[in-house]
Amino acid sequence: MRILKIQTLRGPNYWSIRRHKLIVMRLDLENLAETPSNEIPGFYEGLVEALPSLEGHYCSPGCRGGFLMRVREGTMMGHIVEHVALELQELAGMHVGFGRTRETATPGIFQVVIEYLNEEAGRYAGRAAVRLCQSIVDRGRYPKAELEQDIQDLKDFLRDASLGPSTEAIIKEAEKRGIPWMPLAARFLIQLGYGVNQKRMQATMSDNTGILGVELACDKEATKRILAANGVPVPRGTVINFLDDLEESIEQVGGYPIVIKPLDGNHGRGITIDIRSWDEAEAAYEAARQVSRSIIVERYYVGRDHRVLVVDGKVVAVAERVPAHVVGNGRSTIAELIEETNLDPNRGEGHDNVLTKIELDRTSYQLLERQGYNLNSVPPKGTICYLRATANLSTGGIAVDRTDEIHPENRWLAQRVVKIIGLDIAGLDIVTSDISRPLRELDGVIVEVNAAPGFRMHVAPSQGIPRNVAGAVMNMLFPNEQSSRIPILSITGTNGKTTTTRLLAHIYKQTGKVVGYTTTDGTYIGDYLVEAGDNTGPQSAHVILQDPTVEVAVLESARGGILRSGLGFESANVGVVLNVAADHLGIGDIDTIDQLANLKSVVAEAVYPDGYAVLNADDNRVATMSEKTKANIAYFTMNPSSELVRKHIEKGGVAAVYENGYLSIVKGDWTHRIEKAENIPLTMGGKAPFMIANALAASLAAFVQNVTIEQIRAGLKTFRASVSQTPGRMNLFNLGKYHALVDYAHNPASYEALGSFVRNWTTGQRIGVIGGPGDRRDEDFVTLGKLAADIFDYIIIKEDDDTRGRLRGSASDLITQGITQAKPNCRFESILDETQAINKALDMAPDGSLVVILPESVNRAIKLIKVRGVHEEIQPQS
Ligand code: ATP
Ligand code: ATP
Ligand code: MG
Ligand code: MG
């Protein structure tokens, strides 16, 4: 077996609209191509021995053991690899259920599709599955040690990719609310929502969090001073920079017991509490000095440690934090009890699990000594033995929810304090013996205000009710269900995508909104180019969706991007499918036009149920996509008597129809005439029927988004097929005696479309300079020749500079075949060099003629025309 290619899908895709995270592995079974599993001696037994849990896979028989039954009876290795890859992830704690295996048009080569939770783990699982199966084929077994290593590696991928418990909680809540999110390229920033409606978070700081508040909170001394000035109870204390000042500072705060901590520390680093002697104080000073230059000396307040979380001015959770400890059982030593406690699967390293493993430090031994123990003591049953002085979860502490117990006065105080510091999300550390009584009564204090407080202790407390604190954050960022999204209009089809995308963007601009759009020419925001290039994949979509100025996204969604990585968004508001015709067949295992239709259908299906699929009623493969999408349907048609559209309108549907020379929206009993086709420059004075179809699609997409008829009209009338707006799309030049047209038609359907315009050219000869990209199939070139013979009076065949692996001259020969088959007496010649071919055509053009150029390089062709002195670039008006 050999893996030929592994692709990672991240959005709605060819295999599934709902399952966005899929790995597609192209697998060559090689010598196993004709050997089902039942014909491989010992395979079934070896597989069951390696992965007995495969028993849980139902597969097609639909019952427990179903899949293994298939293995015993005989199934192909691709299918087995799929199930093994899923099971490996399952064993590593990643629940994935979706898989598909299909043989491609090339016998023995399979596409194996598996779901993943973590991209890297998914790809790894695919490769490991192949390794595992191959080993069982070759040796009858897969070594246990290797399997264990695989599972450990998979777990590591998941752990390394973890964004931390706070961010995970926020993401989970966003997903629950249907708020889209994506990681940004730097600083662990997470974007919630799209475009102008986006918010950002970094851990638990939001883009509402002010820098002044954060800096103040990080300076413990300044915080205390401001709070004290406002009458808030804070620890009595002072800051020193030299050991010489320590003695005096202890007197200043009222003598022992004291606390010594670094001025700008966190996570309890360098803190010593309950210091009762000079020796301890000196040691504590040194420890704090490791963390910070300036040192805080404070009175020690006896009490329990609480964390009060305030979000958007409200207390949303309270937790009591209990320092790391073990409970005696009368038999085990303290060392043994610690080991046992750390076995808890909930305890991980650092912040990556619900709890953290207990680790001892310098203060631990002191603390034990004070309690009369050492590590080898056996504490009596039921005795609590503290191991750390501070209660940070990151040093092994636990959290107990106290949200329902906090006294209203304390709640008020906490909210007031956070306002004074100036934070939208803050965690207060309060030391008091009982949070259900006012601080003042118990001599409780506010020790610290934390910016970016961790959520772990609230969403997963060791005891008590988990609190949905991420929900409070979402309520703050997106109040009143304020939309986190912007309208997304996504456009696909075999031909006309870029034109329609640009036109739709132009129409939408009439509403005054900032439109971001992507096309095969580049990514644009408003009137400006962001980035040139073929930008029809998910990455370019993200450029638009991440831009904080964009109010509407219009996205050309091409075949390649959908196939390679899936759509770059979960759902659109409008999904437009223009047409499906033979193009790119044989590339990427899309071999038939129906497969191509299924691929393009992704755009119609990945639409919100209250959105619209805008479908071409005249193209049966497109029209029937209505059966697959849950969205509303809107049809466009060039045929005013279309039966399908008539019925659709009768049922209350909306449509765009070309009728009596007008582009019109038909809804209910009313026909809203937008504009006469001949007044729409894009349609070349109404002579280019396919452009009318594109304009109908764009108008309809805008209409279902509540763009007004007037705005649509204004857009249609001011959009021109000029070189600057649509280079290479029907660019017509008047050269005085004759005209030249540059167009990018590159498949049979677009040739036909172009032909429908060229045939309307009645003032003189029609000369074609034609060719196509070398990676198309042989029969496509023949078809091209046939169609051209039918359109032009004289043909010059040329080839691209880049033959894409094809033998020079071969495309030309195939086109010649097509021409002579269709019209044996057709006049033509072959000039393989594109520049020469174009020049020849322009040189020979008689008066009144039209030279149609289908170039490899649009820019070069336009230059060749312009040097001959263009009178005007025609933008036909009525
Ligand atoms: P974190 O970042 O986890 O909040 P930190 O390093 O910022 O910790 P503090 O919050 O100042 O440190 O102190 C850690 C803990 O030490 C407090 O939550 C509290 O339990 C205890 N503590 C700190 N100062 C005092 C004090 N003056 N009296 C009693 N306990 C204190
Ligand atoms: P690509 O796949 O290269 O991105 P596209 O789908 O974006 O192409 P456009 O760039 O808009 O298509 O148009 C390319 C050519 O296709 C046009 O110049 C024209 O010849 C032809 N074309 C445009 N619209 C249609 C249509 N609705 N039906 C058939 N052909 C069309
Ligand atoms: Mg603290
Ligand atoms: Mg395009």
PDB file of N, CA, C and O in Angstrom, residues 794-836:
ATOM      1  N   TYR A 794     -12.675  32.132 -39.923  1.00  0.00           N
ATOM      2  CA  TYR A 794     -11.272  31.782 -40.087  1.00  0.00           C
ATOM      3  C   TYR A 794     -10.687  31.529 -38.689  1.00  0.00           C
ATOM      4  O   TYR A 794     -10.969  32.275 -37.751  1.00  0.00           O
ATOM      5  N   ILE A 795      -9.870  30.481 -38.572  1.00  0.00           N
ATOM      6  CA  ILE A 795      -9.360  30.120 -37.251  1.00  0.00           C
ATOM      7  C   ILE A 795      -7.836  30.041 -37.265  1.00  0.00           C
ATOM      8  O   ILE A 795      -7.249  29.482 -38.206  1.00  0.00           O
ATOM      9  N   ILE A 796      -7.208  30.645 -36.241  1.00  0.00           N
ATOM     10  CA  ILE A 796      -5.769  30.431 -36.038  1.00  0.00           C
ATOM     11  C   ILE A 796      -5.617  29.663 -34.721  1.00  0.00           C
ATOM     12  O   ILE A 796      -6.061  30.127 -33.666  1.00  0.00           O
ATOM     13  N   ILE A 797      -5.006  28.474 -34.822  1.00  0.00           N
ATOM     14  CA  ILE A 797      -4.829  27.660 -33.619  1.00  0.00           C
ATOM     15  C   ILE A 797      -3.481  27.993 -33.003  1.00  0.00           C
ATOM     16  O   ILE A 797      -2.482  28.051 -33.717  1.00  0.00           O
ATOM     17  N   LYS A 798      -3.476  28.235 -31.695  1.00  0.00           N
ATOM     18  CA  LYS A 798      -2.195  28.500 -31.015  1.00  0.00           C
ATOM     19  C   LYS A 798      -2.138  27.650 -29.748  1.00  0.00           C
ATOM     20  O   LYS A 798      -3.133  27.052 -29.326  1.00  0.00           O
ATOM     21  N   GLU A 799      -0.957  27.605 -29.146  1.00  0.00           N
ATOM     22  CA  GLU A 799      -0.848  26.858 -27.889  1.00  0.00           C
ATOM     23  C   GLU A 799      -0.317  27.765 -26.793  1.00  0.00           C
ATOM     24  O   GLU A 799       0.307  28.798 -27.063  1.00  0.00           O
ATOM     25  N   ASP A 800      -0.557  27.366 -25.550  1.00  0.00           N
ATOM     26  CA  ASP A 800      -0.042  28.127 -24.415  1.00  0.00           C
ATOM     27  C   ASP A 800       1.472  27.972 -24.335  1.00  0.00           C
ATOM     28  O   ASP A 800       2.022  26.946 -24.760  1.00  0.00           O
ATOM     29  N   ASP A 801       2.166  28.972 -23.777  1.00  0.00           N
ATOM     30  CA  ASP A 801       3.608  28.842 -23.536  1.00  0.00           C
ATOM     31  C   ASP A 801       3.848  27.664 -22.601  1.00  0.00           C
ATOM     32  O   ASP A 801       4.740  26.856 -22.797  1.00  0.00           O
ATOM     33  N   ASP A 802       3.005  27.619 -21.580  1.00  0.00           N
ATOM     34  CA  ASP A 802       3.093  26.526 -20.610  1.00  0.00           C
ATOM     35  C   ASP A 802       2.166  25.411 -21.075  1.00  0.00           C
ATOM     36  O   ASP A 802       0.960  25.518 -20.968  1.00  0.00           O
ATOM     37  N   THR A 803       2.755  24.322 -21.595  1.00  0.00           N
ATOM     38  CA  THR A 803       1.894  23.259 -22.147  1.00  0.00           C
ATOM     39  C   THR A 803       1.365  22.330 -21.061  1.00  0.00           C
ATOM     40  O   THR A 803       0.671  21.374 -21.350  1.00  0.00           O
ATOM     41  N   ARG A 804       1.701  22.625 -19.805  1.00  0.00           N
ATOM     42  CA  ARG A 804       1.265  21.814 -18.662  1.00  0.00           C
ATOM     43  C   ARG A 804       1.509  20.322 -18.910  1.00  0.00           C
ATOM     44  O   ARG A 804       0.633  19.475 -18.707  1.00  0.00           O
ATOM     45  N   GLY A 805       2.693  20.032 -19.375  1.00  0.00           N
ATOM     46  CA  GLY A 805       3.101  18.631 -19.514  1.00  0.00           C
ATOM     47  C   GLY A 805       2.720  18.008 -20.843  1.00  0.00           C
ATOM     48  O   GLY A 805       3.156  16.909 -21.182  1.00  0.00           O
ATOM     49  N   ARG A 806       1.914  18.680 -21.651  1.00  0.00           N
ATOM     50  CA  ARG A 806       1.492  18.104 -22.927  1.00  0.00           C
ATOM     51  C   ARG A 806       2.579  18.323 -23.981  1.00  0.00           C
ATOM     52  O   ARG A 806       3.297  19.320 -23.933  1.00  0.00           O
ATOM     53  N   LEU A 807       2.693  17.376 -24.917  1.00  0.00           N
ATOM     54  CA  LEU A 807       3.677  17.501 -25.985  1.00  0.00           C
ATOM     55  C   LEU A 807       3.326  18.702 -26.864  1.00  0.00           C
ATOM     56  O   LEU A 807       2.177  18.880 -27.246  1.00  0.00           O
ATOM     57  N   ARG A 808       4.328  19.533 -27.172  1.00  0.00           N
ATOM     58  CA  ARG A 808       4.089  20.698 -28.043  1.00  0.00           C
ATOM     59  C   ARG A 808       3.492  20.243 -29.375  1.00  0.00           C
ATOM     60  O   ARG A 808       3.941  19.280 -29.967  1.00  0.00           O
ATOM     61  N   GLY A 809       2.414  20.860 -29.781  1.00  0.00           N
ATOM     62  CA  GLY A 809       1.784  20.499 -31.055  1.00  0.00           C
ATOM     63  C   GLY A 809       0.624  19.536 -30.919  1.00  0.00           C
ATOM     64  O   GLY A 809      -0.227  19.440 -31.798  1.00  0.00           O
ATOM     65  N   SER A 810       0.566  18.843 -29.777  1.00  0.00           N
ATOM     66  CA  SER A 810      -0.479  17.820 -29.635  1.00  0.00           C
ATOM     67  C   SER A 810      -1.857  18.462 -29.482  1.00  0.00           C
ATOM     68  O   SER A 810      -2.841  18.033 -30.092  1.00  0.00           O
ATOM     69  N   ALA A 811      -1.944  19.555 -28.708  1.00  0.00           N
ATOM     70  CA  ALA A 811      -3.240  20.222 -28.535  1.00  0.00           C
ATOM     71  C   ALA A 811      -3.708  20.753 -29.883  1.00  0.00           C
ATOM     72  O   ALA A 811      -4.885  20.610 -30.252  1.00  0.00           O
ATOM     73  N   SER A 812      -2.776  21.318 -30.628  1.00  0.00           N
ATOM     74  CA  SER A 812      -3.116  21.872 -31.938  1.00  0.00           C
ATOM     75  C   SER A 812      -3.656  20.786 -32.865  1.00  0.00           C
ATOM     76  O   SER A 812      -4.644  20.984 -33.572  1.00  0.00           O
ATOM     77  N   ASP A 813      -2.990  19.611 -32.841  1.00  0.00           N
ATOM     78  CA  ASP A 813      -3.463  18.512 -33.687  1.00  0.00           C
ATOM     79  C   ASP A 813      -4.882  18.089 -33.333  1.00  0.00           C
ATOM     80  O   ASP A 813      -5.710  17.825 -34.192  1.00  0.00           O
ATOM     81  N   LEU A 814      -5.148  18.053 -32.025  1.00  0.00           N
ATOM     82  CA  LEU A 814      -6.479  17.612 -31.592  1.00  0.00           C
ATOM     83  C   LEU A 814      -7.543  18.632 -32.011  1.00  0.00           C
ATOM     84  O   LEU A 814      -8.640  18.270 -32.452  1.00  0.00           O
ATOM     85  N   ILE A 815      -7.208  19.925 -31.870  1.00  0.00           N
ATOM     86  CA  ILE A 815      -8.165  20.962 -32.275  1.00  0.00           C
ATOM     87  C   ILE A 815      -8.418  20.854 -33.790  1.00  0.00           C
ATOM     88  O   ILE A 815      -9.557  20.929 -34.251  1.00  0.00           O
ATOM     89  N   THR A 816      -7.328  20.632 -34.550  1.00  0.00           N
ATOM     90  CA  THR A 816      -7.469  20.465 -35.996  1.00  0.00           C
ATOM     91  C   THR A 816      -8.435  19.329 -36.329  1.00  0.00           C
ATOM     92  O   THR A 816      -9.326  19.466 -37.175  1.00  0.00           O
ATOM     93  N   GLN A 817      -8.236  18.218 -35.606  1.00  0.00           N
ATOM     94  CA  GLN A 817      -9.168  17.073 -35.788  1.00  0.00           C
ATOM     95  C   GLN A 817     -10.605  17.520 -35.638  1.00  0.00           C
ATOM     96  O   GLN A 817     -11.462  17.204 -36.460  1.00  0.00           O
ATOM     97  N   GLY A 818     -10.857  18.250 -34.583  1.00  0.00           N
ATOM     98  CA  GLY A 818     -12.229  18.700 -34.288  1.00  0.00           C
ATOM     99  C   GLY A 818     -12.748  19.586 -35.403  1.00  0.00           C
ATOM    100  O   GLY A 818     -13.878  19.417 -35.878  1.00  0.00           O
ATOM    101  N   ILE A 819     -11.906  20.528 -35.847  1.00  0.00           N
ATOM    102  CA  ILE A 819     -12.347  21.466 -36.890  1.00  0.00           C
ATOM    103  C   ILE A 819     -12.728  20.714 -38.152  1.00  0.00           C
ATOM    104  O   ILE A 819     -13.812  20.915 -38.717  1.00  0.00           O
ATOM    105  N   THR A 820     -11.839  19.809 -38.565  1.00  0.00           N
ATOM    106  CA  THR A 820     -12.104  19.129 -39.849  1.00  0.00           C
ATOM    107  C   THR A 820     -13.272  18.156 -39.747  1.00  0.00           C
ATOM    108  O   THR A 820     -13.987  17.935 -40.709  1.00  0.00           O
ATOM    109  N   GLN A 821     -13.454  17.599 -38.555  1.00  0.00           N
ATOM    110  CA  GLN A 821     -14.634  16.720 -38.384  1.00  0.00           C
ATOM    111  C   GLN A 821     -15.912  17.513 -38.550  1.00  0.00           C
ATOM    112  O   GLN A 821     -16.864  17.086 -39.194  1.00  0.00           O
ATOM    113  N   ALA A 822     -15.952  18.706 -37.926  1.00  0.00           N
ATOM    114  CA  ALA A 822     -17.199  19.461 -37.919  1.00  0.00           C
ATOM    115  C   ALA A 822     -17.453  20.127 -39.266  1.00  0.00           C
ATOM    116  O   ALA A 822     -18.594  20.209 -39.712  1.00  0.00           O
ATOM    117  N   LYS A 823     -16.379  20.627 -39.887  1.00  0.00           N
ATOM    118  CA  LYS A 823     -16.567  21.416 -41.103  1.00  0.00           C
ATOM    119  C   LYS A 823     -15.342  21.212 -41.977  1.00  0.00           C
ATOM    120  O   LYS A 823     -14.364  21.954 -41.886  1.00  0.00           O
ATOM    121  N   PRO A 824     -15.365  20.186 -42.844  1.00  0.00           N
ATOM    122  CA  PRO A 824     -14.168  19.817 -43.603  1.00  0.00           C
ATOM    123  C   PRO A 824     -13.593  20.966 -44.417  1.00  0.00           C
ATOM    124  O   PRO A 824     -12.399  21.029 -44.645  1.00  0.00           O
ATOM    125  N   ASN A 825     -14.417  21.905 -44.858  1.00  0.00           N
ATOM    126  CA  ASN A 825     -13.889  22.979 -45.696  1.00  0.00           C
ATOM    127  C   ASN A 825     -13.598  24.260 -44.907  1.00  0.00           C
ATOM    128  O   ASN A 825     -13.464  25.328 -45.470  1.00  0.00           O
ATOM    129  N   CYS A 826     -13.528  24.150 -43.582  1.00  0.00           N
ATOM    130  CA  CYS A 826     -13.264  25.319 -42.750  1.00  0.00           C
ATOM    131  C   CYS A 826     -11.861  25.848 -43.021  1.00  0.00           C
ATOM    132  O   CYS A 826     -10.908  25.098 -43.187  1.00  0.00           O
ATOM    133  N   ARG A 827     -11.705  27.185 -43.016  1.00  0.00           N
ATOM    134  CA  ARG A 827     -10.389  27.774 -43.258  1.00  0.00           C
ATOM    135  C   ARG A 827      -9.678  27.968 -41.919  1.00  0.00           C
ATOM    136  O   ARG A 827     -10.225  28.586 -41.013  1.00  0.00           O
ATOM    137  N   PHE A 828      -8.476  27.398 -41.835  1.00  0.00           N
ATOM    138  CA  PHE A 828      -7.731  27.563 -40.589  1.00  0.00           C
ATOM    139  C   PHE A 828      -6.251  27.370 -40.813  1.00  0.00           C
ATOM    140  O   PHE A 828      -5.830  26.864 -41.840  1.00  0.00           O
ATOM    141  N   GLU A 829      -5.452  27.805 -39.837  1.00  0.00           N
ATOM    142  CA  GLU A 829      -4.026  27.494 -39.843  1.00  0.00           C
ATOM    143  C   GLU A 829      -3.553  27.363 -38.394  1.00  0.00           C
ATOM    144  O   GLU A 829      -4.273  27.733 -37.461  1.00  0.00           O
ATOM    145  N   SER A 830      -2.352  26.837 -38.236  1.00  0.00           N
ATOM    146  CA  SER A 830      -1.841  26.619 -36.890  1.00  0.00           C
ATOM    147  C   SER A 830      -0.558  27.423 -36.708  1.00  0.00           C
ATOM    148  O   SER A 830       0.393  27.266 -37.462  1.00  0.00           O
ATOM    149  N   ILE A 831      -0.568  28.346 -35.717  1.00  0.00           N
ATOM    150  CA  ILE A 831       0.656  29.100 -35.367  1.00  0.00           C
ATOM    151  C   ILE A 831       0.824  28.933 -33.860  1.00  0.00           C
ATOM    152  O   ILE A 831       0.107  29.548 -33.082  1.00  0.00           O
ATOM    153  N   LEU A 832       1.744  28.046 -33.475  1.00  0.00           N
ATOM    154  CA  LEU A 832       1.765  27.641 -32.072  1.00  0.00           C
ATOM    155  C   LEU A 832       2.118  28.790 -31.124  1.00  0.00           C
ATOM    156  O   LEU A 832       1.622  28.861 -30.013  1.00  0.00           O
ATOM    157  N   ASP A 833       2.952  29.715 -31.561  1.00  0.00           N
ATOM    158  CA  ASP A 833       3.357  30.812 -30.680  1.00  0.00           C
ATOM    159  C   ASP A 833       2.217  31.827 -30.557  1.00  0.00           C
ATOM    160  O   ASP A 833       1.727  32.360 -31.557  1.00  0.00           O
ATOM    161  N   GLU A 834       1.799  32.124 -29.330  1.00  0.00           N
ATOM    162  CA  GLU A 834       0.604  32.931 -29.113  1.00  0.00           C
ATOM    163  C   GLU A 834       0.756  34.348 -29.669  1.00  0.00           C
ATOM    164  O   GLU A 834      -0.142  34.874 -30.335  1.00  0.00           O
ATOM    165  N   THR A 835       1.919  34.971 -29.417  1.00  0.00           N
ATOM    166  CA  THR A 835       2.126  36.343 -29.894  1.00  0.00           C
ATOM    167  C   THR A 835       2.051  36.412 -31.409  1.00  0.00           C
ATOM    168  O   THR A 835       1.355  37.264 -31.976  1.00  0.00           O
ATOM    169  N   GLN A 836       2.736  35.467 -32.064  1.00  0.00           N
ATOM    170  CA  GLN A 836       2.691  35.449 -33.530  1.00  0.00           C
ATOM    171  C   GLN A 836       1.279  35.249 -34.040  1.00  0.00           C
ATOM    172  O   GLN A 836       0.856  35.884 -35.010  1.00  0.00           O
TER     173      GLN A 836
END
